[in-house]
Amino acid sequence: MRVVRSMVAGALVAGAASVFGVLGAGSAGAVTVTPLPGGIQVDLNPADTAWVHHNRIGLAVAGLPHPSAASFGHALDSAAQVSASVPGGRVTFTVYGPLHQLNGTMLALQ
């Protein structure tokens, strides 16, 4: 059962990465994904931050069956809401760790 959960979590992470890749394909540098030792950093531009907020992507992520999904999704939703309310606001976040014990940071920037 643990192997199945790891495979599902891996598929979810791969799916999220592909969504950010599609977002970035629309305009040069829209979403920047930077590899870090043990993780990644994702920077959303202001337009993508507004899109995440208006489509409530964070709440959708919060419903995924992963131990970190609820806190990450709610943090993403809150950060996108704050950032989308100011001109030029954007969200950046980092994710570290093995798939079954993810952790990281989330920032709402102006």
PDB file of N, CA and C in Angstrom:
ATOM      1  N   MET A   1       0.820  -1.189   0.000  1.00  0.00           N
ATOM      2  CA  MET A   1       0.000   0.000   0.000  1.00  0.00           C
ATOM      3  C   MET A   1       0.865   1.255   0.000  1.00  0.00           C
ATOM      4  N   ARG A   2       1.976   1.205   0.700  1.00  0.00           N
ATOM      5  CA  ARG A   2       2.873   2.361   0.773  1.00  0.00           C
ATOM      6  C   ARG A   2       3.446   2.690  -0.601  1.00  0.00           C
ATOM      7  N   VAL A   3       3.743   1.667  -1.398  1.00  0.00           N
ATOM      8  CA  VAL A   3       4.270   1.876  -2.746  1.00  0.00           C
ATOM      9  C   VAL A   3       3.227   2.585  -3.602  1.00  0.00           C
ATOM     10  N   VAL A   4       1.965   2.186  -3.469  1.00  0.00           N
ATOM     11  CA  VAL A   4       0.893   2.813  -4.243  1.00  0.00           C
ATOM     12  C   VAL A   4       0.762   4.285  -3.860  1.00  0.00           C
ATOM     13  N   ARG A   5       0.808   4.588  -2.564  1.00  0.00           N
ATOM     14  CA  ARG A   5       0.725   5.984  -2.126  1.00  0.00           C
ATOM     15  C   ARG A   5       1.880   6.801  -2.666  1.00  0.00           C
ATOM     16  N   SER A   6       3.080   6.256  -2.656  1.00  0.00           N
ATOM     17  CA  SER A   6       4.236   6.969  -3.193  1.00  0.00           C
ATOM     18  C   SER A   6       4.078   7.231  -4.684  1.00  0.00           C
ATOM     19  N   MET A   7       3.536   6.253  -5.397  1.00  0.00           N
ATOM     20  CA  MET A   7       3.331   6.430  -6.840  1.00  0.00           C
ATOM     21  C   MET A   7       2.274   7.503  -7.099  1.00  0.00           C
ATOM     22  N   VAL A   8       1.199   7.513  -6.315  1.00  0.00           N
ATOM     23  CA  VAL A   8       0.152   8.517  -6.472  1.00  0.00           C
ATOM     24  C   VAL A   8       0.708   9.897  -6.143  1.00  0.00           C
ATOM     25  N   ALA A   9       1.467  10.011  -5.057  1.00  0.00           N
ATOM     26  CA  ALA A   9       2.059  11.301  -4.694  1.00  0.00           C
ATOM     27  C   ALA A   9       3.002  11.782  -5.782  1.00  0.00           C
ATOM     28  N   GLY A  10       3.785  10.882  -6.353  1.00  0.00           N
ATOM     29  CA  GLY A  10       4.683  11.248  -7.444  1.00  0.00           C
ATOM     30  C   GLY A  10       3.917  11.729  -8.658  1.00  0.00           C
ATOM     31  N   ALA A  11       2.808  11.066  -8.958  1.00  0.00           N
ATOM     32  CA  ALA A  11       1.972  11.485 -10.092  1.00  0.00           C
ATOM     33  C   ALA A  11       1.375  12.859  -9.844  1.00  0.00           C
ATOM     34  N   LEU A  12       0.971  13.136  -8.594  1.00  0.00           N
ATOM     35  CA  LEU A  12       0.422  14.452  -8.269  1.00  0.00           C
ATOM     36  C   LEU A  12       1.465  15.548  -8.429  1.00  0.00           C
ATOM     37  N   VAL A  13       2.670  15.288  -7.961  1.00  0.00           N
ATOM     38  CA  VAL A  13       3.734  16.278  -8.100  1.00  0.00           C
ATOM     39  C   VAL A  13       4.068  16.493  -9.574  1.00  0.00           C
ATOM     40  N   ALA A  14       4.147  15.415 -10.334  1.00  0.00           N
ATOM     41  CA  ALA A  14       4.413  15.536 -11.771  1.00  0.00           C
ATOM     42  C   ALA A  14       3.299  16.309 -12.464  1.00  0.00           C
ATOM     43  N   GLY A  15       2.060  16.066 -12.057  1.00  0.00           N
ATOM     44  CA  GLY A  15       0.931  16.799 -12.625  1.00  0.00           C
ATOM     45  C   GLY A  15       0.987  18.271 -12.306  1.00  0.00           C
ATOM     46  N   ALA A  16       1.334  18.599 -11.064  1.00  0.00           N
ATOM     47  CA  ALA A  16       1.458  20.009 -10.687  1.00  0.00           C
ATOM     48  C   ALA A  16       2.569  20.681 -11.470  1.00  0.00           C
ATOM     49  N   ALA A  17       3.684  19.990 -11.643  1.00  0.00           N
ATOM     50  CA  ALA A  17       4.793  20.561 -12.417  1.00  0.00           C
ATOM     51  C   ALA A  17       4.382  20.800 -13.861  1.00  0.00           C
ATOM     52  N   SER A  18       3.593  19.891 -14.427  1.00  0.00           N
ATOM     53  CA  SER A  18       3.158  20.084 -15.818  1.00  0.00           C
ATOM     54  C   SER A  18       2.190  21.257 -15.930  1.00  0.00           C
ATOM     55  N   VAL A  19       1.339  21.466 -14.914  1.00  0.00           N
ATOM     56  CA  VAL A  19       0.442  22.630 -14.926  1.00  0.00           C
ATOM     57  C   VAL A  19       1.254  23.908 -14.919  1.00  0.00           C
ATOM     58  N   PHE A  20       2.270  23.995 -14.066  1.00  0.00           N
ATOM     59  CA  PHE A  20       3.103  25.196 -14.035  1.00  0.00           C
ATOM     60  C   PHE A  20       3.875  25.364 -15.337  1.00  0.00           C
ATOM     61  N   GLY A  21       4.257  24.258 -15.965  1.00  0.00           N
ATOM     62  CA  GLY A  21       4.924  24.331 -17.263  1.00  0.00           C
ATOM     63  C   GLY A  21       4.012  24.876 -18.342  1.00  0.00           C
ATOM     64  N   VAL A  22       2.736  24.454 -18.329  1.00  0.00           N
ATOM     65  CA  VAL A  22       1.758  24.966 -19.302  1.00  0.00           C
ATOM     66  C   VAL A  22       1.508  26.444 -19.063  1.00  0.00           C
ATOM     67  N   LEU A  23       1.406  26.848 -17.804  1.00  0.00           N
ATOM     68  CA  LEU A  23       1.232  28.270 -17.511  1.00  0.00           C
ATOM     69  C   LEU A  23       2.395  29.080 -18.066  1.00  0.00           C
ATOM     70  N   GLY A  24       3.596  28.559 -17.906  1.00  0.00           N
ATOM     71  CA  GLY A  24       4.782  29.269 -18.368  1.00  0.00           C
ATOM     72  C   GLY A  24       4.924  29.289 -19.875  1.00  0.00           C
ATOM     73  N   ALA A  25       4.257  28.384 -20.577  1.00  0.00           N
ATOM     74  CA  ALA A  25       4.384  28.329 -22.035  1.00  0.00           C
ATOM     75  C   ALA A  25       3.691  29.492 -22.719  1.00  0.00           C
ATOM     76  N   GLY A  26       2.723  30.130 -22.051  1.00  0.00           N
ATOM     77  CA  GLY A  26       1.976  31.215 -22.672  1.00  0.00           C
ATOM     78  C   GLY A  26       2.776  32.478 -22.872  1.00  0.00           C
ATOM     79  N   SER A  27       3.700  32.776 -22.006  1.00  0.00           N
ATOM     80  CA  SER A  27       4.519  33.975 -22.146  1.00  0.00           C
ATOM     81  C   SER A  27       5.903  33.690 -21.594  1.00  0.00           C
ATOM     82  N   ALA A  28       6.867  34.341 -22.156  1.00  0.00           N
ATOM     83  CA  ALA A  28       8.257  34.093 -21.750  1.00  0.00           C
ATOM     84  C   ALA A  28       8.435  34.416 -20.270  1.00  0.00           C
ATOM     85  N   GLY A  29       8.920  33.458 -19.516  1.00  0.00           N
ATOM     86  CA  GLY A  29       9.230  33.689 -18.109  1.00  0.00           C
ATOM     87  C   GLY A  29       8.017  33.829 -17.218  1.00  0.00           C
ATOM     88  N   ALA A  30       6.846  33.355 -17.645  1.00  0.00           N
ATOM     89  CA  ALA A  30       5.638  33.505 -16.843  1.00  0.00           C
ATOM     90  C   ALA A  30       5.779  32.795 -15.498  1.00  0.00           C
ATOM     91  N   VAL A  31       6.191  31.572 -15.523  1.00  0.00           N
ATOM     92  CA  VAL A  31       6.424  30.792 -14.311  1.00  0.00           C
ATOM     93  C   VAL A  31       7.861  30.324 -14.355  1.00  0.00           C
ATOM     94  N   THR A  32       8.592  30.613 -13.307  1.00  0.00           N
ATOM     95  CA  THR A  32       9.980  30.192 -13.245  1.00  0.00           C
ATOM     96  C   THR A  32      10.100  29.069 -12.229  1.00  0.00           C
ATOM     97  N   VAL A  33      10.615  27.938 -12.659  1.00  0.00           N
ATOM     98  CA  VAL A  33      10.866  26.802 -11.774  1.00  0.00           C
ATOM     99  C   VAL A  33      12.375  26.619 -11.698  1.00  0.00           C
ATOM    100  N   THR A  34      12.913  26.764 -10.487  1.00  0.00           N
ATOM    101  CA  THR A  34      14.351  26.683 -10.275  1.00  0.00           C
ATOM    102  C   THR A  34      14.683  25.492  -9.393  1.00  0.00           C
ATOM    103  N   PRO A  35      15.508  24.566  -9.885  1.00  0.00           N
ATOM    104  CA  PRO A  35      15.922  23.452  -9.025  1.00  0.00           C
ATOM    105  C   PRO A  35      16.808  23.953  -7.873  1.00  0.00           C
ATOM    106  N   LEU A  36      16.584  23.421  -6.708  1.00  0.00           N
ATOM    107  CA  LEU A  36      17.384  23.709  -5.514  1.00  0.00           C
ATOM    108  C   LEU A  36      17.886  22.387  -4.955  1.00  0.00           C
ATOM    109  N   PRO A  37      18.941  22.408  -4.169  1.00  0.00           N
ATOM    110  CA  PRO A  37      19.376  21.155  -3.545  1.00  0.00           C
ATOM    111  C   PRO A  37      18.255  20.574  -2.668  1.00  0.00           C
ATOM    112  N   GLY A  38      17.715  19.446  -3.070  1.00  0.00           N
ATOM    113  CA  GLY A  38      16.659  18.800  -2.306  1.00  0.00           C
ATOM    114  C   GLY A  38      15.260  19.319  -2.578  1.00  0.00           C
ATOM    115  N   GLY A  39      15.087  20.192  -3.580  1.00  0.00           N
ATOM    116  CA  GLY A  39      13.754  20.722  -3.838  1.00  0.00           C
ATOM    117  C   GLY A  39      13.685  21.603  -5.066  1.00  0.00           C
ATOM    118  N   ILE A  40      12.635  22.430  -5.114  1.00  0.00           N
ATOM    119  CA  ILE A  40      12.457  23.375  -6.213  1.00  0.00           C
ATOM    120  C   ILE A  40      11.923  24.690  -5.672  1.00  0.00           C
ATOM    121  N   GLN A  41      12.108  25.752  -6.446  1.00  0.00           N
ATOM    122  CA  GLN A  41      11.506  27.045  -6.156  1.00  0.00           C
ATOM    123  C   GLN A  41      10.644  27.415  -7.356  1.00  0.00           C
ATOM    124  N   VAL A  42       9.425  27.869  -7.098  1.00  0.00           N
ATOM    125  CA  VAL A  42       8.500  28.263  -8.160  1.00  0.00           C
ATOM    126  C   VAL A  42       8.132  29.722  -7.936  1.00  0.00           C
ATOM    127  N   ASP A  43       8.313  30.541  -8.977  1.00  0.00           N
ATOM    128  CA  ASP A  43       7.950  31.954  -8.938  1.00  0.00           C
ATOM    129  C   ASP A  43       6.844  32.192  -9.960  1.00  0.00           C
ATOM    130  N   LEU A  44       5.690  32.654  -9.484  1.00  0.00           N
ATOM    131  CA  LEU A  44       4.587  33.001 -10.370  1.00  0.00           C
ATOM    132  C   LEU A  44       4.674  34.488 -10.699  1.00  0.00           C
ATOM    133  N   ASN A  45       4.375  34.859 -11.937  1.00  0.00           N
ATOM    134  CA  ASN A  45       4.335  36.277 -12.278  1.00  0.00           C
ATOM    135  C   ASN A  45       2.987  36.841 -11.823  1.00  0.00           C
ATOM    136  N   PRO A  46       2.781  38.153 -11.893  1.00  0.00           N
ATOM    137  CA  PRO A  46       1.515  38.733 -11.426  1.00  0.00           C
ATOM    138  C   PRO A  46       0.274  38.179 -12.141  1.00  0.00           C
ATOM    139  N   ALA A  47       0.355  37.953 -13.453  1.00  0.00           N
ATOM    140  CA  ALA A  47      -0.815  37.432 -14.179  1.00  0.00           C
ATOM    141  C   ALA A  47      -1.158  36.019 -13.722  1.00  0.00           C
ATOM    142  N   ASP A  48      -0.151  35.177 -13.532  1.00  0.00           N
ATOM    143  CA  ASP A  48      -0.401  33.810 -13.085  1.00  0.00           C
ATOM    144  C   ASP A  48      -0.859  33.777 -11.631  1.00  0.00           C
ATOM    145  N   THR A  49      -0.357  34.703 -10.819  1.00  0.00           N
ATOM    146  CA  THR A  49      -0.815  34.803  -9.433  1.00  0.00           C
ATOM    147  C   THR A  49      -2.302  35.139  -9.404  1.00  0.00           C
ATOM    148  N   ALA A  50      -2.720  36.087 -10.236  1.00  0.00           N
ATOM    149  CA  ALA A  50      -4.141  36.446 -10.317  1.00  0.00           C
ATOM    150  C   ALA A  50      -4.967  35.261 -10.811  1.00  0.00           C
ATOM    151  N   TRP A  51      -4.444  34.513 -11.786  1.00  0.00           N
ATOM    152  CA  TRP A  51      -5.146  33.344 -12.305  1.00  0.00           C
ATOM    153  C   TRP A  51      -5.323  32.291 -11.216  1.00  0.00           C
ATOM    154  N   VAL A  52      -4.267  32.040 -10.455  1.00  0.00           N
ATOM    155  CA  VAL A  52      -4.334  31.070  -9.345  1.00  0.00           C
ATOM    156  C   VAL A  52      -5.393  31.517  -8.344  1.00  0.00           C
ATOM    157  N   HIS A  53      -5.433  32.819  -8.049  1.00  0.00           N
ATOM    158  CA  HIS A  53      -6.412  33.345  -7.095  1.00  0.00           C
ATOM    159  C   HIS A  53      -7.841  33.214  -7.639  1.00  0.00           C
ATOM    160  N   HIS A  54      -8.088  33.674  -8.844  1.00  0.00           N
ATOM    161  CA  HIS A  54      -9.439  33.681  -9.408  1.00  0.00           C
ATOM    162  C   HIS A  54      -9.993  32.276  -9.639  1.00  0.00           C
ATOM    163  N   ASN A  55      -9.131  31.323  -9.901  1.00  0.00           N
ATOM    164  CA  ASN A  55      -9.573  29.944 -10.132  1.00  0.00           C
ATOM    165  C   ASN A  55      -9.493  29.078  -8.886  1.00  0.00           C
ATOM    166  N   ARG A  56      -9.083  29.678  -7.768  1.00  0.00           N
ATOM    167  CA  ARG A  56      -9.013  29.001  -6.471  1.00  0.00           C
ATOM    168  C   ARG A  56      -8.236  27.683  -6.546  1.00  0.00           C
ATOM    169  N   ILE A  57      -7.098  27.753  -7.195  1.00  0.00           N
ATOM    170  CA  ILE A  57      -6.234  26.587  -7.371  1.00  0.00           C
ATOM    171  C   ILE A  57      -5.774  26.039  -6.021  1.00  0.00           C
ATOM    172  N   GLY A  58      -5.482  26.932  -5.087  1.00  0.00           N
ATOM    173  CA  GLY A  58      -5.036  26.492  -3.767  1.00  0.00           C
ATOM    174  C   GLY A  58      -6.040  25.590  -3.078  1.00  0.00           C
ATOM    175  N   LEU A  59      -7.325  25.928  -3.168  1.00  0.00           N
ATOM    176  CA  LEU A  59      -8.342  25.089  -2.539  1.00  0.00           C
ATOM    177  C   LEU A  59      -8.472  23.748  -3.238  1.00  0.00           C
ATOM    178  N   ALA A  60      -8.248  23.721  -4.549  1.00  0.00           N
ATOM    179  CA  ALA A  60      -8.257  22.444  -5.269  1.00  0.00           C
ATOM    180  C   ALA A  60      -7.089  21.577  -4.816  1.00  0.00           C
ATOM    181  N   VAL A  61      -5.914  22.190  -4.663  1.00  0.00           N
ATOM    182  CA  VAL A  61      -4.737  21.448  -4.191  1.00  0.00           C
ATOM    183  C   VAL A  61      -4.972  20.944  -2.771  1.00  0.00           C
ATOM    184  N   ALA A  62      -5.639  21.740  -1.935  1.00  0.00           N
ATOM    185  CA  ALA A  62      -5.883  21.356  -0.540  1.00  0.00           C
ATOM    186  C   ALA A  62      -6.686  20.069  -0.428  1.00  0.00           C
ATOM    187  N   GLY A  63      -7.465  19.746  -1.442  1.00  0.00           N
ATOM    188  CA  GLY A  63      -8.278  18.541  -1.408  1.00  0.00           C
ATOM    189  C   GLY A  63      -7.574  17.280  -1.878  1.00  0.00           C
ATOM    190  N   LEU A  64      -6.324  17.398  -2.317  1.00  0.00           N
ATOM    191  CA  LEU A  64      -5.588  16.223  -2.789  1.00  0.00           C
ATOM    192  C   LEU A  64      -5.242  15.300  -1.622  1.00  0.00           C
ATOM    193  N   PRO A  65      -5.165  13.999  -1.869  1.00  0.00           N
ATOM    194  CA  PRO A  65      -4.876  13.040  -0.796  1.00  0.00           C
ATOM    195  C   PRO A  65      -3.381  12.933  -0.491  1.00  0.00           C
ATOM    196  N   HIS A  66      -2.823  13.966   0.092  1.00  0.00           N
ATOM    197  CA  HIS A  66      -1.413  13.975   0.494  1.00  0.00           C
ATOM    198  C   HIS A  66      -1.321  14.723   1.809  1.00  0.00           C
ATOM    199  N   PRO A  67      -0.471  14.284   2.748  1.00  0.00           N
ATOM    200  CA  PRO A  67      -0.395  14.933   4.057  1.00  0.00           C
ATOM    201  C   PRO A  67      -0.077  16.431   3.992  1.00  0.00           C
ATOM    202  N   SER A  68       0.652  16.871   2.987  1.00  0.00           N
ATOM    203  CA  SER A  68       1.036  18.278   2.884  1.00  0.00           C
ATOM    204  C   SER A  68       0.061  19.112   2.057  1.00  0.00           C
ATOM    205  N   ALA A  69      -0.882  18.470   1.396  1.00  0.00           N
ATOM    206  CA  ALA A  69      -1.749  19.170   0.447  1.00  0.00           C
ATOM    207  C   ALA A  69      -2.613  20.243   1.106  1.00  0.00           C
ATOM    208  N   ALA A  70      -3.197  19.953   2.249  1.00  0.00           N
ATOM    209  CA  ALA A  70      -4.104  20.917   2.880  1.00  0.00           C
ATOM    210  C   ALA A  70      -3.379  22.202   3.257  1.00  0.00           C
ATOM    211  N   SER A  71      -2.246  22.082   3.953  1.00  0.00           N
ATOM    212  CA  SER A  71      -1.537  23.289   4.374  1.00  0.00           C
ATOM    213  C   SER A  71      -0.964  24.047   3.176  1.00  0.00           C
ATOM    214  N   PHE A  72      -0.428  23.310   2.193  1.00  0.00           N
ATOM    215  CA  PHE A  72       0.107  23.971   1.005  1.00  0.00           C
ATOM    216  C   PHE A  72      -1.006  24.676   0.233  1.00  0.00           C
ATOM    217  N   GLY A  73      -2.118  23.995   0.021  1.00  0.00           N
ATOM    218  CA  GLY A  73      -3.216  24.573  -0.745  1.00  0.00           C
ATOM    219  C   GLY A  73      -3.789  25.820  -0.098  1.00  0.00           C
ATOM    220  N   HIS A  74      -4.001  25.775   1.218  1.00  0.00           N
ATOM    221  CA  HIS A  74      -4.540  26.951   1.908  1.00  0.00           C
ATOM    222  C   HIS A  74      -3.537  28.105   1.910  1.00  0.00           C
ATOM    223  N   ALA A  75      -2.258  27.784   2.067  1.00  0.00           N
ATOM    224  CA  ALA A  75      -1.229  28.834   2.018  1.00  0.00           C
ATOM    225  C   ALA A  75      -1.163  29.452   0.620  1.00  0.00           C
ATOM    226  N   LEU A  76      -1.239  28.628  -0.423  1.00  0.00           N
ATOM    227  CA  LEU A  76      -1.226  29.140  -1.793  1.00  0.00           C
ATOM    228  C   LEU A  76      -2.429  30.027  -2.053  1.00  0.00           C
ATOM    229  N   ASP A  77      -3.595  29.592  -1.612  1.00  0.00           N
ATOM    230  CA  ASP A  77      -4.805  30.380  -1.811  1.00  0.00           C
ATOM    231  C   ASP A  77      -4.702  31.734  -1.098  1.00  0.00           C
ATOM    232  N   SER A  78      -4.229  31.731   0.137  1.00  0.00           N
ATOM    233  CA  SER A  78      -4.099  32.972   0.899  1.00  0.00           C
ATOM    234  C   SER A  78      -3.049  33.899   0.293  1.00  0.00           C
ATOM    235  N   ALA A  79      -1.896  33.343  -0.085  1.00  0.00           N
ATOM    236  CA  ALA A  79      -0.838  34.165  -0.669  1.00  0.00           C
ATOM    237  C   ALA A  79      -1.283  34.757  -2.005  1.00  0.00           C
ATOM    238  N   ALA A  80      -1.973  33.966  -2.818  1.00  0.00           N
ATOM    239  CA  ALA A  80      -2.456  34.464  -4.110  1.00  0.00           C
ATOM    240  C   ALA A  80      -3.512  35.544  -3.912  1.00  0.00           C
ATOM    241  N   GLN A  81      -4.359  35.398  -2.918  1.00  0.00           N
ATOM    242  CA  GLN A  81      -5.387  36.404  -2.649  1.00  0.00           C
ATOM    243  C   GLN A  81      -4.746  37.732  -2.249  1.00  0.00           C
ATOM    244  N   VAL A  82      -3.775  37.693  -1.348  1.00  0.00           N
ATOM    245  CA  VAL A  82      -3.093  38.915  -0.908  1.00  0.00           C
ATOM    246  C   VAL A  82      -2.333  39.545  -2.067  1.00  0.00           C
ATOM    247  N   SER A  83      -1.569  38.740  -2.800  1.00  0.00           N
ATOM    248  CA  SER A  83      -0.747  39.270  -3.890  1.00  0.00           C
ATOM    249  C   SER A  83      -1.587  39.803  -5.042  1.00  0.00           C
ATOM    250  N   ALA A  84      -2.699  39.144  -5.348  1.00  0.00           N
ATOM    251  CA  ALA A  84      -3.537  39.578  -6.465  1.00  0.00           C
ATOM    252  C   ALA A  84      -4.247  40.894  -6.166  1.00  0.00           C
ATOM    253  N   SER A  85      -4.314  41.280  -4.897  1.00  0.00           N
ATOM    254  CA  SER A  85      -5.020  42.511  -4.534  1.00  0.00           C
ATOM    255  C   SER A  85      -4.165  43.770  -4.705  1.00  0.00           C
ATOM    256  N   VAL A  86      -2.880  43.607  -5.025  1.00  0.00           N
ATOM    257  CA  VAL A  86      -2.005  44.769  -5.231  1.00  0.00           C
ATOM    258  C   VAL A  86      -1.397  44.705  -6.635  1.00  0.00           C
ATOM    259  N   PRO A  87      -1.191  45.856  -7.264  1.00  0.00           N
ATOM    260  CA  PRO A  87      -0.570  45.851  -8.598  1.00  0.00           C
ATOM    261  C   PRO A  87       0.828  45.229  -8.547  1.00  0.00           C
ATOM    262  N   GLY A  88       1.083  44.302  -9.445  1.00  0.00           N
ATOM    263  CA  GLY A  88       2.397  43.670  -9.513  1.00  0.00           C
ATOM    264  C   GLY A  88       2.638  42.602  -8.470  1.00  0.00           C
ATOM    265  N   GLY A  89       1.612  42.251  -7.698  1.00  0.00           N
ATOM    266  CA  GLY A  89       1.779  41.228  -6.668  1.00  0.00           C
ATOM    267  C   GLY A  89       1.994  39.851  -7.287  1.00  0.00           C
ATOM    268  N   ARG A  90       2.801  39.050  -6.613  1.00  0.00           N
ATOM    269  CA  ARG A  90       3.091  37.710  -7.112  1.00  0.00           C
ATOM    270  C   ARG A  90       3.371  36.781  -5.949  1.00  0.00           C
ATOM    271  N   VAL A  91       3.414  35.490  -6.248  1.00  0.00           N
ATOM    272  CA  VAL A  91       3.657  34.459  -5.240  1.00  0.00           C
ATOM    273  C   VAL A  91       4.913  33.697  -5.621  1.00  0.00           C
ATOM    274  N   THR A  92       5.701  33.353  -4.627  1.00  0.00           N
ATOM    275  CA  THR A  92       6.833  32.456  -4.817  1.00  0.00           C
ATOM    276  C   THR A  92       6.808  31.421  -3.698  1.00  0.00           C
ATOM    277  N   PHE A  93       7.176  30.186  -4.029  1.00  0.00           N
ATOM    278  CA  PHE A  93       7.224  29.162  -2.991  1.00  0.00           C
ATOM    279  C   PHE A  93       8.340  28.166  -3.287  1.00  0.00           C
ATOM    280  N   THR A  94       8.786  27.514  -2.219  1.00  0.00           N
ATOM    281  CA  THR A  94       9.779  26.452  -2.327  1.00  0.00           C
ATOM    282  C   THR A  94       9.167  25.170  -1.761  1.00  0.00           C
ATOM    283  N   VAL A  95       9.608  24.055  -2.305  1.00  0.00           N
ATOM    284  CA  VAL A  95       9.181  22.745  -1.814  1.00  0.00           C
ATOM    285  C   VAL A  95      10.427  21.884  -1.667  1.00  0.00           C
ATOM    286  N   TYR A  96      10.586  21.280  -0.487  1.00  0.00           N
ATOM    287  CA  TYR A  96      11.743  20.431  -0.188  1.00  0.00           C
ATOM    288  C   TYR A  96      11.272  19.092   0.340  1.00  0.00           C
ATOM    289  N   GLY A  97      12.147  18.109   0.212  1.00  0.00           N
ATOM    290  CA  GLY A  97      11.963  16.840   0.900  1.00  0.00           C
ATOM    291  C   GLY A  97      11.475  15.719   0.023  1.00  0.00           C
ATOM    292  N   PRO A  98      11.457  14.524   0.602  1.00  0.00           N
ATOM    293  CA  PRO A  98      10.910  13.376  -0.124  1.00  0.00           C
ATOM    294  C   PRO A  98       9.397  13.552  -0.288  1.00  0.00           C
ATOM    295  N   LEU A  99       8.824  12.880  -1.252  1.00  0.00           N
ATOM    296  CA  LEU A  99       7.407  13.065  -1.572  1.00  0.00           C
ATOM    297  C   LEU A  99       6.479  12.821  -0.396  1.00  0.00           C
ATOM    298  N   HIS A 100       6.837  11.921   0.507  1.00  0.00           N
ATOM    299  CA  HIS A 100       5.946  11.610   1.621  1.00  0.00           C
ATOM    300  C   HIS A 100       6.114  12.569   2.806  1.00  0.00           C
ATOM    301  N   GLN A 101       7.119  13.460   2.769  1.00  0.00           N
ATOM    302  CA  GLN A 101       7.342  14.420   3.853  1.00  0.00           C
ATOM    303  C   GLN A 101       7.745  15.780   3.275  1.00  0.00           C
ATOM    304  N   LEU A 102       6.913  16.364   2.441  1.00  0.00           N
ATOM    305  CA  LEU A 102       7.236  17.644   1.822  1.00  0.00           C
ATOM    306  C   LEU A 102       7.128  18.777   2.828  1.00  0.00           C
ATOM    307  N   ASN A 103       7.978  19.780   2.651  1.00  0.00           N
ATOM    308  CA  ASN A 103       7.890  21.005   3.439  1.00  0.00           C
ATOM    309  C   ASN A 103       8.425  22.136   2.585  1.00  0.00           C
ATOM    310  N   GLY A 104       8.284  23.357   3.031  1.00  0.00           N
ATOM    311  CA  GLY A 104       8.770  24.469   2.246  1.00  0.00           C
ATOM    312  C   GLY A 104       8.310  25.796   2.784  1.00  0.00           C
ATOM    313  N   THR A 105       8.369  26.823   1.915  1.00  0.00           N
ATOM    314  CA  THR A 105       7.985  28.171   2.284  1.00  0.00           C
ATOM    315  C   THR A 105       7.044  28.737   1.216  1.00  0.00           C
ATOM    316  N   MET A 106       6.262  29.725   1.603  1.00  0.00           N
ATOM    317  CA  MET A 106       5.365  30.408   0.668  1.00  0.00           C
ATOM    318  C   MET A 106       5.442  31.889   0.981  1.00  0.00           C
ATOM    319  N   LEU A 107       5.621  32.711  -0.055  1.00  0.00           N
ATOM    320  CA  LEU A 107       5.703  34.160   0.123  1.00  0.00           C
ATOM    321  C   LEU A 107       4.738  34.867  -0.815  1.00  0.00           C
ATOM    322  N   ALA A 108       4.055  35.884  -0.291  1.00  0.00           N
ATOM    323  CA  ALA A 108       3.246  36.790  -1.100  1.00  0.00           C
ATOM    324  C   ALA A 108       4.080  38.054  -1.265  1.00  0.00           C
ATOM    325  N   LEU A 109       4.411  38.399  -2.505  1.00  0.00           N
ATOM    326  CA  LEU A 109       5.288  39.536  -2.761  1.00  0.00           C
ATOM    327  C   LEU A 109       4.576  40.639  -3.516  1.00  0.00           C
ATOM    328  N   GLN A 110       5.035  41.859  -3.293  1.00  0.00           N
ATOM    329  CA  GLN A 110       4.510  43.019  -4.014  1.00  0.00           C
ATOM    330  C   GLN A 110       5.586  43.572  -4.910  1.00  0.00           C
TER     331      GLN A 110
END
